[in-house]
GROMACS .gro file of C-alpha atoms in nm:
model
  236
    1MET     CA    1   0.354   3.168   2.028
    2ILE     CA    2   0.233   3.523   2.141
    3LEU     CA    3   0.594   3.675   2.150
    4LYS     CA    4   0.656   3.528   1.830
    5LYS     CA    5   0.390   3.664   1.696
    6TYR     CA    6   0.365   3.975   1.885
    7GLY     CA    7   0.694   4.005   2.038
    8PRO     CA    8   0.795   4.273   1.799
    9ILE     CA    9   0.470   4.543   1.893
   10LEU     CA   10   0.458   4.448   2.266
   11PHE     CA   11   0.806   4.571   2.319
   12LEU     CA   12   0.741   4.872   2.110
   13LEU     CA   13   0.419   4.921   2.329
   14LEU     CA   14   0.692   4.935   2.621
   15LEU     CA   15   0.957   5.128   2.518
   16LEU     CA   16   0.651   5.408   2.412
   17LEU     CA   17   0.576   5.396   2.814
   18HIS     CA   18   0.935   5.473   2.920
   19CYS     CA   19   0.925   5.746   2.708
   20LEU     CA   20   0.623   5.883   2.825
   21SER     CA   21   0.732   5.805   3.154
   22ILE     CA   22   1.039   6.006   3.142
   23ALA     CA   23   0.780   6.299   2.954
   24PHE     CA   24   0.570   6.258   3.297
   25GLU     CA   25   0.822   6.244   3.514
   26TRP     CA   26   0.672   5.862   3.653
   27SER     CA   27   1.085   5.795   3.837
   28GLU     CA   28   0.951   5.448   3.908
   29ILE     CA   29   0.836   5.336   3.604
   30ARG     CA   30   1.048   5.536   3.465
   31PHE     CA   31   1.376   5.342   3.629
   32PHE     CA   32   1.158   4.981   3.596
   33SER     CA   33   1.044   5.017   3.228
   34LYS     CA   34   1.396   5.103   3.067
   35LEU     CA   35   1.546   4.785   3.311
   36ALA     CA   36   1.263   4.585   3.125
   37LEU     CA   37   1.373   4.651   2.755
   38VAL     CA   38   1.607   4.411   2.721
   39PRO     CA   39   1.506   4.119   2.910
   40PHE     CA   40   1.193   4.191   2.705
   41LEU     CA   41   1.439   4.117   2.420
   42MET     CA   42   1.585   3.833   2.550
   43PHE     CA   43   1.213   3.678   2.588
   44ILE     CA   44   1.212   3.703   2.214
   45LEU     CA   45   1.506   3.577   2.115
   46ALA     CA   46   1.469   3.221   2.324
   47ALA     CA   47   1.114   3.205   2.125
   48PHE     CA   48   1.275   3.234   1.866
   49ASN     CA   49   1.592   3.014   1.860
   50GLY     CA   50   1.587   2.889   2.194
   51LEU     CA   51   1.849   2.914   2.472
   52SER     CA   52   2.122   2.780   2.201
   53PHE     CA   53   2.502   2.868   2.245
   54LYS     CA   54   2.685   2.649   1.970
   55ASN     CA   55   2.903   2.816   1.733
   56GLN     CA   56   2.863   3.219   1.766
   57SER     CA   57   2.504   3.187   1.905
   58TRP     CA   58   2.594   3.266   2.258
   59LEU     CA   59   2.733   3.661   2.159
   60PRO     CA   60   2.422   3.783   2.115
   61TRP     CA   61   2.331   3.677   2.515
   62LEU     CA   62   2.608   3.777   2.602
   63GLY     CA   63   2.588   4.083   2.389
   64LEU     CA   64   2.243   4.159   2.527
   65LEU     CA   65   2.349   4.122   2.890
   66GLY     CA   66   2.652   4.420   2.882
   67ALA     CA   67   2.349   4.579   2.740
   68PHE     CA   68   2.134   4.530   3.031
   69ALA     CA   69   2.386   4.584   3.269
   70GLY     CA   70   2.422   4.925   3.130
   71ASP     CA   71   2.117   5.036   3.149
   72TRP     CA   72   2.149   4.934   3.558
   73LEU     CA   73   2.380   5.076   3.578
   74LEU     CA   74   2.350   5.451   3.341
   75ALA     CA   75   2.000   5.442   3.573
   76THR     CA   76   2.203   5.458   3.889
   77PRO     CA   77   2.408   5.880   3.954
   78GLY     CA   78   2.790   5.950   3.941
   79GLU     CA   79   3.029   5.945   3.682
   80ILE     CA   80   3.210   5.604   3.814
   81TYR     CA   81   2.886   5.411   3.708
   82PHE     CA   82   2.861   5.586   3.365
   83LEU     CA   83   3.161   5.490   3.271
   84LEU     CA   84   3.143   5.148   3.424
   85GLY     CA   85   2.796   5.170   3.203
   86MET     CA   86   3.009   5.272   2.914
   87LEU     CA   87   3.176   4.919   2.979
   88GLY     CA   88   2.875   4.723   3.004
   89PHE     CA   89   2.811   4.856   2.639
   90MET     CA   90   3.142   4.793   2.549
   91THR     CA   91   3.104   4.500   2.605
   92THR     CA   92   2.797   4.520   2.390
   93HIS     CA   93   2.953   4.597   2.076
   94VAL     CA   94   3.239   4.329   2.081
   95CYS     CA   95   3.008   4.088   2.113
   96ASN     CA   96   2.797   4.248   1.818
   97SER     CA   97   3.102   4.309   1.593
   98LEU     CA   98   3.262   3.866   1.656
   99TYR     CA   99   2.941   3.804   1.557
  100PHE     CA  100   2.989   3.973   1.276
  101LEU     CA  101   3.267   3.884   1.157
  102LYS     CA  102   3.231   3.547   1.211
  103LEU     CA  103   2.922   3.591   0.972
  104GLN     CA  104   3.113   3.757   0.684
  105PRO     CA  105   3.492   3.802   0.733
  106LEU     CA  106   3.638   4.083   0.571
  107GLN     CA  107   3.732   4.033   0.230
  108PRO     CA  108   3.951   4.222  -0.015
  109GLY     CA  109   3.693   4.303  -0.317
  110LYS     CA  110   3.421   4.318  -0.128
  111LEU     CA  111   3.494   4.627   0.075
  112LYS     CA  112   3.266   4.958  -0.059
  113PRO     CA  113   2.990   4.908   0.216
  114ALA     CA  114   3.216   4.902   0.587
  115MET     CA  115   3.444   5.162   0.367
  116ILE     CA  116   3.120   5.441   0.323
  117ALA     CA  117   3.055   5.304   0.672
  118MET     CA  118   3.422   5.430   0.814
  119ILE     CA  119   3.346   5.704   0.600
  120VAL     CA  120   2.990   5.766   0.775
  121LEU     CA  121   3.137   5.805   1.121
  122VAL     CA  122   3.453   5.932   1.077
  123ILE     CA  123   3.291   6.216   1.026
  124PHE     CA  124   2.933   6.247   1.223
  125CYS     CA  125   3.196   6.134   1.559
  126SER     CA  126   3.423   6.363   1.432
  127LEU     CA  127   3.088   6.635   1.460
  128ILE     CA  128   2.980   6.465   1.783
  129VAL     CA  129   3.373   6.535   1.918
  130PHE     CA  130   3.415   6.892   1.813
  131GLN     CA  131   3.094   6.991   2.007
  132ILE     CA  132   3.160   6.812   2.313
  133LYS     CA  133   3.549   6.812   2.374
  134ASP     CA  134   3.592   7.078   2.602
  135GLN     CA  135   3.380   6.992   2.783
  136LEU     CA  136   3.454   6.618   2.835
  137GLY     CA  137   3.787   6.701   3.051
  138THR     CA  138   3.951   6.310   3.169
  139MET     CA  139   3.615   6.166   2.962
  140LEU     CA  140   3.780   6.196   2.656
  141LEU     CA  141   4.008   5.934   2.619
  142PRO     CA  142   3.692   5.680   2.752
  143ILE     CA  143   3.496   5.858   2.467
  144MET     CA  144   3.667   5.821   2.226
  145ALA     CA  145   3.746   5.432   2.305
  146TYR     CA  146   3.363   5.446   2.308
  147MET     CA  147   3.391   5.561   1.967
  148GLY     CA  148   3.643   5.347   1.813
  149ILE     CA  149   3.445   5.007   1.945
  150ILE     CA  150   3.068   5.147   1.816
  151SER     CA  151   3.173   5.240   1.503
  152LEU     CA  152   3.389   4.908   1.439
  153MET     CA  153   3.038   4.757   1.561
  154THR     CA  154   2.895   4.961   1.251
  155ILE     CA  155   3.137   4.878   0.975
  156LEU     CA  156   3.127   4.526   1.020
  157ALA     CA  157   2.760   4.553   1.025
  158ALA     CA  158   2.790   4.689   0.695
  159ASN     CA  159   3.047   4.470   0.596
  160LEU     CA  160   2.767   4.168   0.622
  161ALA     CA  161   2.565   4.356   0.307
  162ALA     CA  162   2.886   4.252   0.116
  163SER     CA  163   2.732   3.900   0.144
  164GLU     CA  164   2.453   3.747  -0.106
  165SER     CA  165   2.261   3.559   0.166
  166LEU     CA  166   2.325   3.799   0.452
  167ASN     CA  167   2.233   4.084   0.271
  168ARG     CA  168   1.871   4.114   0.286
  169ASN     CA  169   1.944   4.072   0.729
  170ALA     CA  170   2.210   4.316   0.670
  171ILE     CA  171   1.977   4.604   0.508
  172LYS     CA  172   1.661   4.548   0.713
  173TYR     CA  173   1.803   4.507   1.094
  174PHE     CA  174   2.205   4.485   1.129
  175ILE     CA  175   2.267   4.795   0.947
  176PRO     CA  176   1.916   5.029   1.041
  177GLY     CA  177   2.047   4.835   1.476
  178ALA     CA  178   2.380   4.986   1.446
  179ALA     CA  179   2.314   5.321   1.302
  180PHE     CA  180   2.005   5.368   1.516
  181PHE     CA  181   2.278   5.291   1.832
  182VAL     CA  182   2.542   5.578   1.700
  183ALA     CA  183   2.271   5.836   1.694
  184SER     CA  184   2.204   5.749   2.060
  185ASP     CA  185   2.516   5.746   2.155
  186GLY     CA  186   2.549   6.036   2.011
  187LEU     CA  187   2.249   6.210   2.133
  188LEU     CA  188   2.296   6.124   2.496
  189ALA     CA  189   2.692   6.228   2.437
  190LEU     CA  190   2.566   6.547   2.347
  191ASN     CA  191   2.314   6.593   2.638
  192LYS     CA  192   2.536   6.514   2.874
  193PHE     CA  193   2.813   6.742   2.798
  194LEU     CA  194   2.703   7.016   2.652
  195LEU     CA  195   2.293   7.031   2.628
  196HIS     CA  196   2.133   6.912   2.949
  197ASN     CA  197   1.834   6.957   2.839
  198ARG     CA  198   1.596   6.670   2.985
  199ASN     CA  199   1.390   6.700   2.678
  200PHE     CA  200   1.683   6.491   2.516
  201ASP     CA  201   1.599   6.150   2.707
  202ILE     CA  202   1.369   6.081   2.490
  203PRO     CA  203   1.485   6.071   2.127
  204VAL     CA  204   1.786   5.914   2.298
  205MET     CA  205   1.572   5.630   2.415
  206ILE     CA  206   1.374   5.609   2.105
  207THR     CA  207   1.655   5.570   1.874
  208TYR     CA  208   1.853   5.318   2.180
  209GLY     CA  209   1.517   5.059   2.155
  210LEU     CA  210   1.465   5.086   1.820
  211ALA     CA  211   1.850   4.997   1.827
  212ILE     CA  212   1.825   4.708   2.042
  213LEU     CA  213   1.517   4.566   1.863
  214LEU     CA  214   1.640   4.598   1.518
  215LEU     CA  215   1.968   4.406   1.661
  216THR     CA  216   1.770   4.149   1.799
  217LEU     CA  217   1.573   4.038   1.521
  218GLY     CA  218   1.849   4.048   1.310
  219PHE     CA  219   2.008   3.736   1.545
  220VAL     CA  220   1.628   3.582   1.465
  221ASN     CA  221   1.609   3.631   1.134
  222THR     CA  222   2.043   3.467   1.034
  223ALA     CA  223   1.960   3.222   1.283
  224TRP     CA  224   1.642   3.087   1.094
  225LEU     CA  225   1.872   3.146   0.770
  226ALA     CA  226   2.139   2.969   0.913
  227LYS     CA  227   1.921   2.666   0.925
  228LYS     CA  228   1.712   2.659   0.586
  229ILE     CA  229   2.078   2.738   0.411
  230PRO     CA  230   2.370   2.448   0.376
  231SER     CA  231   2.718   2.547   0.547
  232ASN     CA  232   2.968   2.535   0.240
  233GLY     CA  233   3.265   2.690   0.420
  234SER     CA  234   3.187   3.083   0.353
  235ARG     CA  235   2.900   3.319   0.372
  236GLY     CA  236   3.016   3.506   0.161
   0.00000   0.00000   0.00000
């Protein structure tokens, strides 16, 4: 099937089209190409895994739906839509967090990757907040809540590296995917509340597109791994 063989490349071409639409101010193409990103990844996920909702496999689907809702709402002007868009992406991060936690629970003696991620995130988020805190006003609490949830997702993605069976997928897909998500949202926050530079929209979308692509490929490969490795009651 075409999506199995060329899906990631086609997605990157769609992302390139979206970035070109930002650069050349093709407003209609920009709107529809952005809304096409997540559904395209859903087709890729379905091509590899089918529409399976057994065990925790429904969580990536709900997470992608949250991202699609977030994309739609953030494309609509107005503070209320920005807040609702944040809720959409918070749904994504909660679903991904639960998925990662089910794959690899936090275990004493295996917390080094999670602790390293936590330290890096505290530094990164503190730097972002320090830059924009005076401009946030009533948005301070929602932004802090969002940072907390996306940081938890990233910590749990890093925790997958503590598992022998999941280490490869964590390093190849989940950890960089989560890191790109954090980077994208950090750039978005800086641009929305401080810089107000239209040119920043392109790196925001590049990092976001890479984030959702890598996470989806992680879901695909983890489902494949689960079929190949007999369950022994633990991923550790």
